Structures are given as C-alpha cells and as structure tokens.
XYZ file of C-alpha atoms in Angstrom:
320
model
C 161.433 -43.438 -25.498
C 163.260 -40.105 -25.621
C 166.474 -38.483 -26.935
C 167.559 -39.044 -23.486
C 167.078 -41.763 -22.062
C 170.233 -43.602 -23.509
C 172.584 -40.697 -20.991
C 173.375 -42.521 -17.178
C 171.492 -41.977 -13.816
C 174.238 -41.095 -12.380
C 176.414 -37.727 -13.408
C 180.722 -37.822 -13.448
C 180.989 -36.247 -10.259
C 178.375 -39.200 -8.681
C 181.083 -41.877 -10.715
C 184.331 -40.614 -9.138
C 182.879 -41.114 -5.750
C 181.761 -44.162 -6.584
C 185.996 -45.050 -6.718
C 186.600 -43.061 -4.135
C 184.154 -45.119 -1.971
C 185.819 -48.621 -3.466
C 189.557 -47.174 -2.830
C 188.531 -46.438 0.590
C 186.830 -50.394 1.604
C 190.234 -51.748 0.220
C 192.041 -49.622 2.119
C 190.550 -50.267 5.373
C 190.106 -54.425 4.669
C 194.010 -53.491 3.393
C 194.789 -52.249 6.840
C 192.735 -54.732 8.733
C 194.289 -57.882 6.298
C 191.009 -58.878 5.391
C 190.863 -60.933 2.332
C 189.044 -59.842 -0.862
C 187.891 -62.742 -2.326
C 185.204 -63.648 -5.246
C 182.454 -65.695 -5.799
C 180.051 -66.785 -8.360
C 176.788 -64.959 -9.621
C 175.552 -67.847 -10.835
C 174.147 -70.776 -8.640
C 172.818 -73.537 -8.618
C 171.228 -73.359 -5.208
C 169.653 -69.717 -3.201
C 168.540 -68.940 0.526
C 164.658 -69.845 0.715
C 164.316 -66.238 2.227
C 160.529 -65.945 1.888
C 160.995 -61.889 2.241
C 163.993 -62.392 -1.080
C 162.328 -63.484 -4.221
C 165.540 -65.196 -6.982
C 165.832 -63.624 -10.747
C 167.164 -67.248 -11.908
C 168.200 -68.543 -15.905
C 168.587 -71.378 -17.628
C 172.029 -72.749 -18.288
C 172.342 -74.971 -21.029
C 175.800 -76.890 -21.151
C 177.486 -79.965 -19.120
C 174.941 -80.505 -16.205
C 172.079 -78.256 -17.872
C 169.579 -76.802 -15.239
C 168.551 -73.639 -13.497
C 170.918 -71.200 -12.109
C 169.943 -68.618 -9.507
C 171.510 -65.204 -9.204
C 172.746 -65.159 -6.248
C 171.382 -62.626 -3.710
C 173.967 -62.141 -1.334
C 177.492 -63.828 -1.999
C 176.673 -65.632 1.578
C 176.630 -68.805 1.457
C 179.689 -69.099 -1.024
C 181.579 -66.882 1.428
C 180.528 -69.433 4.023
C 182.205 -72.413 2.194
C 185.511 -70.359 2.124
C 185.504 -69.584 5.792
C 185.005 -73.563 6.158
C 187.615 -74.224 4.051
C 190.396 -72.020 6.306
C 190.365 -68.200 4.549
C 190.093 -66.338 7.475
C 188.962 -62.667 7.478
C 186.965 -62.192 3.715
C 185.450 -59.696 2.647
C 183.341 -59.370 -1.113
C 182.452 -55.839 -2.928
C 179.876 -57.834 -5.496
C 176.603 -57.190 -7.678
C 173.528 -59.271 -6.653
C 169.884 -59.938 -7.497
C 166.684 -59.348 -6.248
C 163.530 -59.799 -8.150
C 161.030 -57.416 -8.118
C 162.485 -54.741 -5.762
C 162.763 -51.194 -8.057
C 161.967 -48.076 -6.119
C 163.552 -44.717 -4.511
C 165.846 -46.932 -2.575
C 165.744 -50.298 -4.898
C 167.104 -51.696 -8.044
C 166.743 -55.578 -8.472
C 170.543 -55.791 -9.359
C 172.520 -54.135 -6.993
C 175.990 -53.774 -4.928
C 176.641 -55.035 -1.612
C 179.781 -54.643 0.249
C 179.999 -58.604 2.162
C 182.684 -59.612 5.131
C 183.060 -61.889 8.023
C 185.220 -61.754 11.007
C 186.119 -65.637 12.832
C 186.482 -65.123 15.936
C 183.799 -61.893 16.012
C 180.673 -62.007 17.859
C 178.126 -59.442 16.445
C 179.178 -56.638 18.830
C 182.540 -56.724 17.523
C 181.344 -56.536 14.240
C 178.595 -53.553 14.623
C 182.383 -51.309 16.038
C 184.272 -52.362 13.179
C 180.812 -51.489 11.264
C 181.058 -48.213 12.570
C 184.735 -47.597 11.906
C 184.244 -48.076 8.504
C 180.746 -45.708 8.396
C 183.394 -43.342 10.290
C 186.302 -43.360 7.581
C 183.403 -43.851 4.778
C 181.441 -41.338 5.499
C 183.187 -38.840 8.210
C 179.936 -39.674 10.416
C 179.597 -39.628 14.135
C 179.575 -42.904 16.558
C 177.057 -44.981 16.114
C 174.865 -45.568 18.462
C 172.153 -48.191 19.820
C 168.960 -49.433 20.803
C 167.441 -52.983 20.924
C 164.561 -53.658 18.466
C 162.247 -53.957 21.320
C 162.633 -50.533 23.040
C 161.838 -49.192 19.525
C 158.562 -51.213 19.121
C 158.408 -49.763 22.744
C 158.964 -45.994 22.199
C 158.091 -45.308 18.416
C 154.921 -47.739 17.833
C 153.560 -48.106 21.546
C 154.075 -51.808 21.481
C 155.895 -54.662 22.388
C 157.080 -56.939 19.341
C 156.975 -60.200 20.862
C 154.044 -60.662 23.555
C 151.060 -58.033 21.272
C 148.569 -60.459 19.579
C 148.865 -61.195 16.579
C 144.870 -59.834 15.605
C 146.777 -56.171 17.462
C 149.468 -55.991 15.154
C 146.559 -56.990 12.088
C 144.587 -53.608 13.244
C 147.564 -51.420 13.480
C 148.549 -52.699 10.338
C 145.262 -51.450 9.074
C 146.866 -47.930 9.054
C 148.493 -48.336 5.759
C 146.342 -51.647 4.553
C 142.818 -52.448 3.859
C 141.572 -54.687 6.890
C 141.491 -57.697 4.585
C 144.932 -57.565 3.674
C 146.089 -56.980 7.322
C 144.172 -60.028 8.297
C 145.979 -62.151 6.062
C 149.022 -61.185 7.327
C 151.384 -62.885 9.801
C 153.021 -61.872 12.815
C 156.234 -61.311 10.937
C 155.053 -59.682 8.089
C 153.015 -57.062 10.323
C 156.008 -56.253 12.297
C 158.203 -55.248 9.321
C 154.792 -53.364 8.006
C 155.111 -51.533 11.320
C 159.115 -51.102 11.741
C 159.043 -49.615 7.767
C 156.007 -47.558 8.648
C 156.306 -45.923 11.978
C 159.888 -46.779 13.427
C 162.588 -46.966 10.660
C 161.732 -42.646 9.997
C 163.363 -42.127 13.700
C 166.168 -44.149 13.450
C 169.555 -42.652 12.865
C 168.875 -39.169 12.683
C 171.910 -37.426 14.160
C 174.607 -40.513 14.100
C 174.697 -43.913 12.738
C 171.661 -46.581 14.925
C 172.098 -50.029 15.415
C 169.364 -51.810 16.048
C 170.189 -55.045 17.955
C 167.954 -58.655 19.012
C 165.873 -59.619 16.189
C 162.564 -61.953 16.511
C 164.929 -65.140 16.130
C 161.577 -65.230 13.920
C 162.934 -62.436 11.500
C 167.373 -64.136 11.560
C 166.980 -67.998 9.667
C 170.678 -67.071 8.932
C 171.813 -65.509 12.791
C 172.432 -67.208 16.025
C 169.517 -67.387 19.017
C 170.738 -65.721 22.164
C 171.073 -68.912 24.415
C 169.729 -66.355 27.639
C 166.725 -65.324 25.128
C 165.962 -67.639 22.754
C 163.262 -66.504 21.272
C 165.144 -63.237 20.040
C 168.446 -63.411 17.388
C 172.412 -62.023 17.198
C 170.945 -60.077 14.210
C 171.950 -56.391 13.858
C 169.788 -53.561 11.589
C 172.258 -50.356 10.727
C 170.174 -47.254 9.779
C 171.150 -43.769 8.484
C 169.110 -40.645 8.332
C 165.607 -43.154 8.538
C 167.267 -45.703 5.783
C 168.628 -49.297 5.942
C 172.066 -49.780 4.932
C 173.298 -53.063 6.076
C 172.320 -56.591 8.038
C 174.500 -58.486 10.444
C 174.951 -61.670 12.249
C 176.375 -63.477 14.783
C 176.098 -66.117 11.919
C 174.699 -69.772 13.359
C 177.074 -72.459 12.532
C 175.117 -75.860 13.022
C 174.040 -77.956 10.279
C 171.201 -79.559 11.727
C 169.531 -76.535 12.954
C 170.342 -74.660 10.101
C 168.916 -77.126 7.818
C 165.668 -77.361 9.838
C 165.312 -73.320 9.147
C 166.329 -73.885 5.655
C 162.368 -76.864 5.675
C 160.920 -74.158 7.873
C 161.702 -71.141 4.970
C 160.232 -73.357 2.011
C 157.336 -74.193 4.177
C 156.561 -71.142 4.383
C 157.399 -70.320 0.387
C 155.334 -73.123 -0.524
C 151.844 -72.022 1.647
C 152.328 -68.294 -0.015
C 152.456 -69.628 -3.157
C 156.309 -68.239 -3.921
C 159.034 -70.077 -6.015
C 160.677 -73.642 -3.994
C 164.271 -73.568 -5.040
C 166.556 -75.789 -4.498
C 168.622 -76.641 -0.958
C 172.172 -75.297 -0.866
C 173.663 -78.823 -0.025
C 177.085 -78.033 -0.730
C 176.787 -75.262 2.427
C 175.302 -77.187 4.880
C 178.142 -79.453 3.845
C 180.316 -76.830 4.472
C 178.153 -75.943 7.768
C 178.850 -79.896 8.919
C 183.220 -79.967 8.069
C 183.348 -76.771 10.490
C 181.973 -73.334 10.323
C 184.227 -71.378 13.107
C 182.553 -68.880 15.161
C 182.704 -65.295 13.159
C 180.087 -62.613 12.640
C 178.994 -61.069 9.099
C 177.622 -58.193 7.367
C 175.530 -57.278 4.220
C 175.841 -53.515 3.511
C 174.656 -51.714 0.402
C 177.125 -49.980 -1.369
C 174.770 -47.333 -3.401
C 172.403 -46.234 -0.078
C 175.657 -45.705 1.449
C 176.726 -43.646 -2.012
C 173.329 -42.031 -1.869
C 173.803 -40.704 1.494
C 177.494 -39.494 0.975
C 176.306 -37.274 -2.032
C 172.617 -36.220 -0.928
C 171.212 -38.013 -3.852
C 167.330 -38.522 -3.292
C 166.995 -41.670 -5.570
C 169.001 -45.003 -6.809
C 169.263 -44.212 -10.141
C 170.943 -41.628 -9.132
C 174.209 -42.829 -8.373
C 174.093 -45.680 -10.522
C 175.089 -45.801 -13.928
C 172.333 -47.529 -15.739
C 169.302 -48.501 -13.332
C 166.600 -51.081 -14.595
C 164.144 -48.009 -15.897
C 167.610 -47.415 -18.947
C 168.675 -50.760 -19.174
C-alpha cells in the first residue's frame, strides 16, 4: 500500500458532476410524475440469471439465514407495481460478484424505472429524452439485434449452427474453451468483441429484439416467439442500459426461473432461493409495463470523459 492509497478515485469536479447528474435525474422524473422509491438491498432471494453471480451474507437475527445483496431492485419494484404504486423509479446501490475492471465494479449505482401502460418502444423514447437532458445527446438511432449481427459479424444469430459460432469464438478463446460455449455464450462473446465497438458512435443507439433465450424477464414477441421485447442502449461502444416490455405471466416466469436454475446447476454455480413473493405478486397482477435499468457510473464516465470507472467513484473495490 502506498501513501496515496487512502485518496478517492474521483476528484472534486467529478464528485460534483455526480451530484448534478442525480439532481437532473430527479427533476426529469418529477416533471413526469414518476415516484421515487426505495427497496431493500438485502433480500432472501435473487434473480437466478446464470450471467450474474450474486454477493451474499449471513443474517443471525430473527429468522436467520442467507441474504442476497441485490444485483437489481427489479423484483422488489415489481412487487410495488403489483400493489398499485403506479410509475416508479429508484436510484440504488447494487452488487455483482466477480465484476471488476475498466467498466465494472462489484458495487455500483443503478437507475431503474417502470412505466405502467408503456411498451418497450415508448420506454426507449423516454430513455432517449433522459439522455438529451443529462448528456445533451442527439436523438437516438435504432438497430435490431439480428441486423447488427448480419452487418458487423456477417452471420445470423438465430440460424447459424452452433458449431460455426464456436469456430468464430476461437478468434478470442482456445478451441477447448470455445467448444464449451453454448449458443448464447457464443453470441455474447461475438457481440462484445466484434460488434459493440461500432454501436452508438455518433449518437445513442438502441439495440432491440434480442433472442428470447437472453431475456428471462421480458415478454416474447407475439408474432416472433423466438425473439423477446428487450433492448440495450449503447453509447460510444459502451452498454449503458437494459430494458424490457415486462413479462407478467406468473407461470411462464416460474418456468423460466426453473430453467435458469438448471443452467446454474449444470455450470456448478450457486443455487439461489426462488423468490416466491415475487411470483405471488405476478399472480396477483403486475400491470402491463416496461422497465429499464441504466448504469449511472458509466453514464458519468461518458459525461466527464473518464476512461476508468475508478475515476468517477469515491472508492472503487481497489480502494476499500
């Protein structure tokens, strides 16, 4: 440890930029009559997404047991929606194990909001409006997931045989590593290495209509069930937000959770408890709505020109 290791990563100007950004966000939603809420960081269950590894702790008080630090406030916020909250947003601290690097920290800030009566297209327009207010960006552009792969990777993400996708993955992995990947693993690798760098270079870009296998909490498209009503937002090659036209069918959601838990077991990953209260809320009636989660630290990096997430955090994982 050096004599300067106690110092924060963000200078005063970037700390002020964060405060200004939060103020603009709150003003934006106040003007639209979207209610700010808070939900717990600690829960007895978490989303079983195989791509996200949770952090957890042990509680020793009444009803002791494992508590998960939430990777997103999504499940709790949907319980509020089912109880009649109306449109809501939250600025929260969230946690993901094993994530540290230029764009990642295991603890980070997330802006998440839900709009009853919106589909994902209407929500993309509102996300675009928020960016124009906070970053003074030009209007966003739109590109389908399939067209992005056809244009930049010269392959069809749904029709290309798995073996061919694995062969493409060998550009970045050993043959043994590539052969161990499933279809979605291959697509995620190709997206991150061969496509993302071209997205949102001149203006924010919404990538939409993802494979249904990559959207555990989103509805499938009624006319194309192999696709889901999911979008991601990119700026300067950086993924900023992930949004859905939300699935509100409790039985279908329970089946998807079961499939994800099976994937986690196959990969030797932690088996989290299924959130029965969330499923009960869906059964009671989650209104038709769209929701999105936006990474505030990455947004602040783009706003301030920071090259590493440490530069916009008071104390990243390297400094605690």
